[in-house]
Coordinates of C-alpha atoms and ligand atoms in Angstrom, one line a residue:
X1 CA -2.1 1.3 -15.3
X2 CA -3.5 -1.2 -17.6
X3 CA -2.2 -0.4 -20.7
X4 CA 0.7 -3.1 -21.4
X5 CA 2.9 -2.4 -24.7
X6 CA 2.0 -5.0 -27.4
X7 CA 6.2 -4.9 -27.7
X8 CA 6.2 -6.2 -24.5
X9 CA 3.6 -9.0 -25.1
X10 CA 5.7 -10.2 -27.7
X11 CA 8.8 -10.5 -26.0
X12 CA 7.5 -12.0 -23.5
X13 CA 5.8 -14.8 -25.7
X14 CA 8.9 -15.1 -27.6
X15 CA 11.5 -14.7 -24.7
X16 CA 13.9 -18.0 -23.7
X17 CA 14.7 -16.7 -20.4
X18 CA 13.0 -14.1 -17.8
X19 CA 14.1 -12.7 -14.7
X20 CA 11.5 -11.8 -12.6
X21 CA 13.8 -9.4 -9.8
X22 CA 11.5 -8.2 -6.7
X23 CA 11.7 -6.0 -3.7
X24 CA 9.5 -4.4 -0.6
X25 CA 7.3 -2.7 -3.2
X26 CA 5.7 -5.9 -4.1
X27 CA 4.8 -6.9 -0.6
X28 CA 3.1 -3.0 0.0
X29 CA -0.1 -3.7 -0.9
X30 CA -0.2 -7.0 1.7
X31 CA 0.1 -4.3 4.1
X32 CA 4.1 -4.7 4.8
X33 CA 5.7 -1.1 4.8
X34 CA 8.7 -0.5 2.4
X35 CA 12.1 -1.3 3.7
X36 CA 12.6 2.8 4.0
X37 CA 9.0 3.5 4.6
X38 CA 9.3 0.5 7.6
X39 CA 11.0 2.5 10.5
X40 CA 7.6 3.9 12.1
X41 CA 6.1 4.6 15.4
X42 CA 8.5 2.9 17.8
X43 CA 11.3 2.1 15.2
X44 CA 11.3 6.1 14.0
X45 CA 14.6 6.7 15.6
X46 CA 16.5 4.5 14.1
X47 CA 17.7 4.2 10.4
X48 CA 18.0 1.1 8.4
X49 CA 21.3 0.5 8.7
X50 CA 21.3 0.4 12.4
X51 CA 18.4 -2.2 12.6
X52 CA 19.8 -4.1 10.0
X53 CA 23.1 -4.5 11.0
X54 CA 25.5 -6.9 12.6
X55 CA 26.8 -3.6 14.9
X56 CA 23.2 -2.9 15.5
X57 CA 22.5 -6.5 17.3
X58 CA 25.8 -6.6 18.5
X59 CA 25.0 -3.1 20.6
X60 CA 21.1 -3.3 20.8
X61 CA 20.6 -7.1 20.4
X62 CA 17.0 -6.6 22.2
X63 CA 15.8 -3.8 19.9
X64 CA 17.0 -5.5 16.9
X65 CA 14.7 -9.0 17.7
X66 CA 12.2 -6.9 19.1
X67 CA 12.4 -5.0 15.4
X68 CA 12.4 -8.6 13.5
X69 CA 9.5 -10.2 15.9
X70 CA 7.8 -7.7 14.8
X71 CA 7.9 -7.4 11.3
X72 CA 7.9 -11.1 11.3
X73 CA 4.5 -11.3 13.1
X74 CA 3.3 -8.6 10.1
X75 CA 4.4 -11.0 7.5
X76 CA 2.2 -14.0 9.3
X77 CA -0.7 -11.5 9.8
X78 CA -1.2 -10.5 5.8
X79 CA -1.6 -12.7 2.2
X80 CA 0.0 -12.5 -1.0
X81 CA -1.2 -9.9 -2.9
X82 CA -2.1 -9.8 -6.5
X83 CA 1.5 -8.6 -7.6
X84 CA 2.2 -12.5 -5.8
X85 CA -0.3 -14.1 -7.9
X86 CA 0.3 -13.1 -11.3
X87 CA 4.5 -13.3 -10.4
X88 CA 3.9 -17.2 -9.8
X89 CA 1.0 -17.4 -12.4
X90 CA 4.0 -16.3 -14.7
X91 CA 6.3 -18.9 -13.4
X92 CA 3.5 -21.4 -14.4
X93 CA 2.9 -20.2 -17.8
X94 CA 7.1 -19.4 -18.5
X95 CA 9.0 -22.0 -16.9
X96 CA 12.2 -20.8 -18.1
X97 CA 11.1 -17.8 -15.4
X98 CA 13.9 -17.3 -12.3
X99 CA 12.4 -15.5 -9.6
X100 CA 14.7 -13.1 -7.8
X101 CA 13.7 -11.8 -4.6
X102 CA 15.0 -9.1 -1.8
X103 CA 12.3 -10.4 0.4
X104 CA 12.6 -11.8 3.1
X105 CA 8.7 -12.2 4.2
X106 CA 8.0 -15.7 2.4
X107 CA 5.1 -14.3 0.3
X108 CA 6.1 -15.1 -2.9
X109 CA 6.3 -19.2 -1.7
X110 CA 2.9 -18.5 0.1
X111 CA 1.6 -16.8 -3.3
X112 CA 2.2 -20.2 -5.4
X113 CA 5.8 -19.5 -6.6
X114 CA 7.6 -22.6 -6.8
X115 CA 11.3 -21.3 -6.7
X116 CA 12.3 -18.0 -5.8
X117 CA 16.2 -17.0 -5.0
X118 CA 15.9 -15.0 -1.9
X119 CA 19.2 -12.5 -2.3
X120 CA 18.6 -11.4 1.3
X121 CA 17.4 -14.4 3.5
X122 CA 14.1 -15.3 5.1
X123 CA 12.7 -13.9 8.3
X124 CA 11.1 -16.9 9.3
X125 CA 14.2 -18.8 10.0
X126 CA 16.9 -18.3 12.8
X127 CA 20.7 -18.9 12.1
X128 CA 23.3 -18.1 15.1
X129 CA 25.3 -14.7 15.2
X130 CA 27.8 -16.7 17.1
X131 CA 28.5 -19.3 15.3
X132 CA 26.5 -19.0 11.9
X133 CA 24.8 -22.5 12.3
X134 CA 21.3 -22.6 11.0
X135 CA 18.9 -23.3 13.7
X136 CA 14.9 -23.5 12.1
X137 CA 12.2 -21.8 13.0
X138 CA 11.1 -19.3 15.6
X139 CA 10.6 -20.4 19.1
X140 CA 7.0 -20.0 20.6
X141 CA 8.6 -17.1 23.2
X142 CA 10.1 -14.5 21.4
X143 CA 9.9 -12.0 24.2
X144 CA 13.7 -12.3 23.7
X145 CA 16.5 -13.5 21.6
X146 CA 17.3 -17.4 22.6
X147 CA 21.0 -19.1 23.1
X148 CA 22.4 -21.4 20.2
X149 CA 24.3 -24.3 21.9
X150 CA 27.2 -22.8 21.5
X151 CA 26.3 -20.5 23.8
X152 CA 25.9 -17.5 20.8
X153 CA 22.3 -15.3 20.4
X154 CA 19.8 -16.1 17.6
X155 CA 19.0 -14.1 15.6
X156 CA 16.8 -13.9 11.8
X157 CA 18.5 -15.8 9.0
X158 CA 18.5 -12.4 6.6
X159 CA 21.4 -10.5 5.0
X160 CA 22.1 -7.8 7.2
X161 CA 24.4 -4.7 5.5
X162 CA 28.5 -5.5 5.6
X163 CA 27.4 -9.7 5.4
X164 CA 27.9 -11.4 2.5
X165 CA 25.3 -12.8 0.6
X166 CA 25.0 -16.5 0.5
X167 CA 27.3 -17.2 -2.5
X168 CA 25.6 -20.1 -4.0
X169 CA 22.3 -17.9 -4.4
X170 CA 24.4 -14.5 -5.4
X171 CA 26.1 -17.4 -8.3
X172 CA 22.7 -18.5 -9.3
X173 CA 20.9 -14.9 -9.6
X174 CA 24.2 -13.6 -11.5
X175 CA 23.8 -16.9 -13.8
X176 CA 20.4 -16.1 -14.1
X177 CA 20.7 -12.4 -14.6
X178 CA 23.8 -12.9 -17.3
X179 CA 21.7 -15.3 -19.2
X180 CA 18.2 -13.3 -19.2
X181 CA 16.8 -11.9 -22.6
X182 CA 14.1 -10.1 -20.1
X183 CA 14.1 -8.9 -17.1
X184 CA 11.3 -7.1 -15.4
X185 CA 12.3 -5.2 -12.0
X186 CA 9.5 -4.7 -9.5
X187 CA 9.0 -2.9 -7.0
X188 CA 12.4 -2.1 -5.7
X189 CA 14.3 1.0 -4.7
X190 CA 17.6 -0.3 -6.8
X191 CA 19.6 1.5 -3.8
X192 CA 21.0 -1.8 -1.8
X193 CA 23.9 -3.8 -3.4
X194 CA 25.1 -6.0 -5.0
X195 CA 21.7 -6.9 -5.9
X196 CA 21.1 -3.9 -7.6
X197 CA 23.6 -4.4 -9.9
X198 CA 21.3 -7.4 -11.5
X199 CA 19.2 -5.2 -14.0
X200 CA 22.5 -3.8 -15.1
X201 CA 24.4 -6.9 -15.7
X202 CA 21.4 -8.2 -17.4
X203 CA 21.6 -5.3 -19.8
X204 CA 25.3 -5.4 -20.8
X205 CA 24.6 -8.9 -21.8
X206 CA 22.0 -7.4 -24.4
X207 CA 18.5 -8.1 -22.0
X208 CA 15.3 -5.9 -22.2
X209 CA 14.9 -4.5 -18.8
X210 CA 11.2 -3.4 -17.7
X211 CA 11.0 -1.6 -14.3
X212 CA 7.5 -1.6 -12.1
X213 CA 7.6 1.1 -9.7
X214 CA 4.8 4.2 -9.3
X215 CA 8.0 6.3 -8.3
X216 CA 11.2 6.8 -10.3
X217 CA 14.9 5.0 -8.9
X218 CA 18.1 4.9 -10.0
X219 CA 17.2 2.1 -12.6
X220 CA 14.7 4.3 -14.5
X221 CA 17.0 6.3 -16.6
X222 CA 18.4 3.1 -17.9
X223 CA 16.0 0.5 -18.4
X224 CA 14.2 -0.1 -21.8
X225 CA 10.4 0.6 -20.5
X226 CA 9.1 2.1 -17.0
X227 CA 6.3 0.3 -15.9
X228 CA 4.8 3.6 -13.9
X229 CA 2.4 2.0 -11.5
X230 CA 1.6 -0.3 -8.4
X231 CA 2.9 -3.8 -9.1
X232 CA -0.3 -5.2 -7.8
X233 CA -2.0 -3.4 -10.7
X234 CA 0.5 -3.9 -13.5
X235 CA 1.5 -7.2 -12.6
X236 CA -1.6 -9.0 -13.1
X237 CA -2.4 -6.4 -16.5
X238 CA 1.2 -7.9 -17.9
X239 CA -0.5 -11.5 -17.1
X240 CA -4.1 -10.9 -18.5
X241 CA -2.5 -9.2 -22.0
X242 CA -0.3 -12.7 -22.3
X243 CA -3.6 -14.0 -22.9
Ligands
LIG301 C1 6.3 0.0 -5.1 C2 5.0 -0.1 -4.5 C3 4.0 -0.8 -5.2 C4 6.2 1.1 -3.2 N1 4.4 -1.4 -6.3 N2 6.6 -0.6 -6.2 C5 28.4 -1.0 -3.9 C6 28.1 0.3 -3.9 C7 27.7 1.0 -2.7 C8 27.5 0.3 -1.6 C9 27.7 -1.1 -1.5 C10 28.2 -1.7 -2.7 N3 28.3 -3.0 -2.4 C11 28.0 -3.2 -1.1 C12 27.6 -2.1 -0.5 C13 27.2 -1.9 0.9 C14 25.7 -2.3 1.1 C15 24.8 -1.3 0.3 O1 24.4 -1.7 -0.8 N4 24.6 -0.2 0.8 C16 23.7 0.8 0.1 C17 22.7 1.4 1.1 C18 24.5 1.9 -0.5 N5 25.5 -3.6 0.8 C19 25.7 -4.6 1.6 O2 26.2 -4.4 2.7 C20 25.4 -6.1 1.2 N6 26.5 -6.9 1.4 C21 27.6 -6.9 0.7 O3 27.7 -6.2 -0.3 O4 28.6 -7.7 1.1 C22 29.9 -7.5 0.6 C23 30.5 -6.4 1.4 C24 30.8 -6.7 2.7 C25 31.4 -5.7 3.5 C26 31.6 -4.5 3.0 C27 31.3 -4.2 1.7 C28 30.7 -5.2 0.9 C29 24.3 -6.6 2.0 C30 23.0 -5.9 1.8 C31 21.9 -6.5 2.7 C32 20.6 -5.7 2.6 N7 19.8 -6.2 3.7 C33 18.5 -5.6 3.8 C34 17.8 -6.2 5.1 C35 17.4 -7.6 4.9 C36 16.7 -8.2 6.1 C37 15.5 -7.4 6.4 O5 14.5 -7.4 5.6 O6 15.4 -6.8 7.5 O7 17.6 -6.0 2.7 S1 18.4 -3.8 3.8 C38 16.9 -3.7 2.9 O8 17.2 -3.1 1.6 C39 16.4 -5.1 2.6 C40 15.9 -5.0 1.2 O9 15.9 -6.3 0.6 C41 16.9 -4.1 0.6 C42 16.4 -3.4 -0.7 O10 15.3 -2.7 -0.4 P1 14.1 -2.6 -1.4 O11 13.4 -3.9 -1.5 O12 14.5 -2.0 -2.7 O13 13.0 -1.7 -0.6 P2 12.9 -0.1 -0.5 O14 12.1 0.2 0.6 O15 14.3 0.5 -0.6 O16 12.2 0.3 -1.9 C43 10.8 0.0 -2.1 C44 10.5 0.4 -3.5 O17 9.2 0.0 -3.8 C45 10.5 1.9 -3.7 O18 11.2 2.2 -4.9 C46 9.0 2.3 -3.9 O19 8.7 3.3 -4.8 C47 8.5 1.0 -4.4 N8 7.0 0.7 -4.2 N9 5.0 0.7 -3.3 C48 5.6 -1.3 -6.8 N10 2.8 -0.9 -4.7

């Protein structure tokens, strides 16, 4: 998929403000498996929703850290990709660029992107369940979930379904969204809210949408050009055609 629209060249030379809005597609081809792809081998039996859940921890608190040590040591174990690259190349070259993310595996940062609002959290930090106190990094054991001082679990600093998102980021990608005159979505199913509801609210405020996904989502019908492809292929074709 090479073949970038010289309409979409041109707004992007001539655009004030882009949204770049990503999800578990553009991590893929660094080896991490989809959000809905993820639940394999010894995760098969349980859905999403149960993993990543505040009921799940609270009833399996052991399968859910042994889910998250796991995925977490996948995130350490792979690079950025070339999706990665051209999305912080295109911070570089646009600096009026606001990078969204659903990801939680820090590859954007590790990619070269300077910013990036992550919606959902990061996997590499540890907050309490008990208390909600941030509380850093990882320990080097994590054969098991450690105590907080206040005597709570720890558990991954992420957005788990039923929490709220941290509101100052939620304010800044709504600002950012509101204010966008293009918007390209990568890589995400557009399934999980409220940050599918970006591209959308982007759009009523008169923004060219551009989606970057090889299969169809809920998005497709509605945004102003499909980008039909692998992220790490079209990604760095939208870079090389901005010359
Ligand atoms: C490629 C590719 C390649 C593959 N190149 N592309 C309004 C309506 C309906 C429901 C709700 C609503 N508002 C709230 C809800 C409830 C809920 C929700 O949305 N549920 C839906 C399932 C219906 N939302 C919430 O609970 C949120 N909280 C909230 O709203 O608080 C207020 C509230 C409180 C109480 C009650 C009600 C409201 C929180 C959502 C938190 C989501 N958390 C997770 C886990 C984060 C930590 C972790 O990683 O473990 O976030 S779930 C998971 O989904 C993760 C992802 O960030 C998120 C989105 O997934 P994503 O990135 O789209 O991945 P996939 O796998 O779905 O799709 C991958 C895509 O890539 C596919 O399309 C592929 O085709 C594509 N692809 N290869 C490009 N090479």
């Amino acid at each position: 998929m090479n073949d970038i629209p010289g309409e979409l060249v041109e707004r992007l030379r001539d655009c004030r403000r882009l949204v770049i809005f990503t999800g578990a597609g553009v991590s893929a081809e660094s080896g991490i498996p989809t959000f809905r792809d993820a639940q394999t081998g010894l995760w098969a039996k349980y859905s999403p929703e149960q993993l990543a859940s505040p009921e799940g921890f609270r009833q399996e608190p052991q399968t859910v850290w042994d889910w998250y040590a796991w995925r977490r040591e996948r995130c350490l174990a792979v690079q950025p990709n070339p999706a990665h690259r051209a999305i912080a190349e295109l911070q570089r070259r646009l600096p009026h660029a606001t990078l969204i993310t659903q990801n939680v595996d820090g590859l954007h940062q590790r990619a070269g992107s300077a910013s990036a609002l992550e919606l959902h959290g990061n996997i590499h930090r540890l907050k309490c369940f008990r208390c909600g106190e941030n509380s850093g990094a990882w320990p080097d054991d994590c054969s098991a979930p450690p105590l907080h001082s206040c005597g709570g679990l720890l558990r991954p600093a992420v957005v788990w379904f039923g929490e709220n998102l941290d509101h100052e980021v939620l304010e800044a990608a709504w600002r950012a969204a509101e204010e966008a005159d293009l918007f390209f979505s990568i890589g995400t199913s557009s399934l999980v809210y409220p940050a599918a509801d970006l591209p959308f609210l982007a759009q009523r405020n008169g923004c060219y949408v551009v989606e970057v996904n090889p299969q169809p989502t809920p998005l497709s019908a509605h945004a102003n050009l499909c980008l039909n492809g692998a992220a790490g292929v079209v990604m760095p074709a939208v870079v090389a055609a901005l010359g």
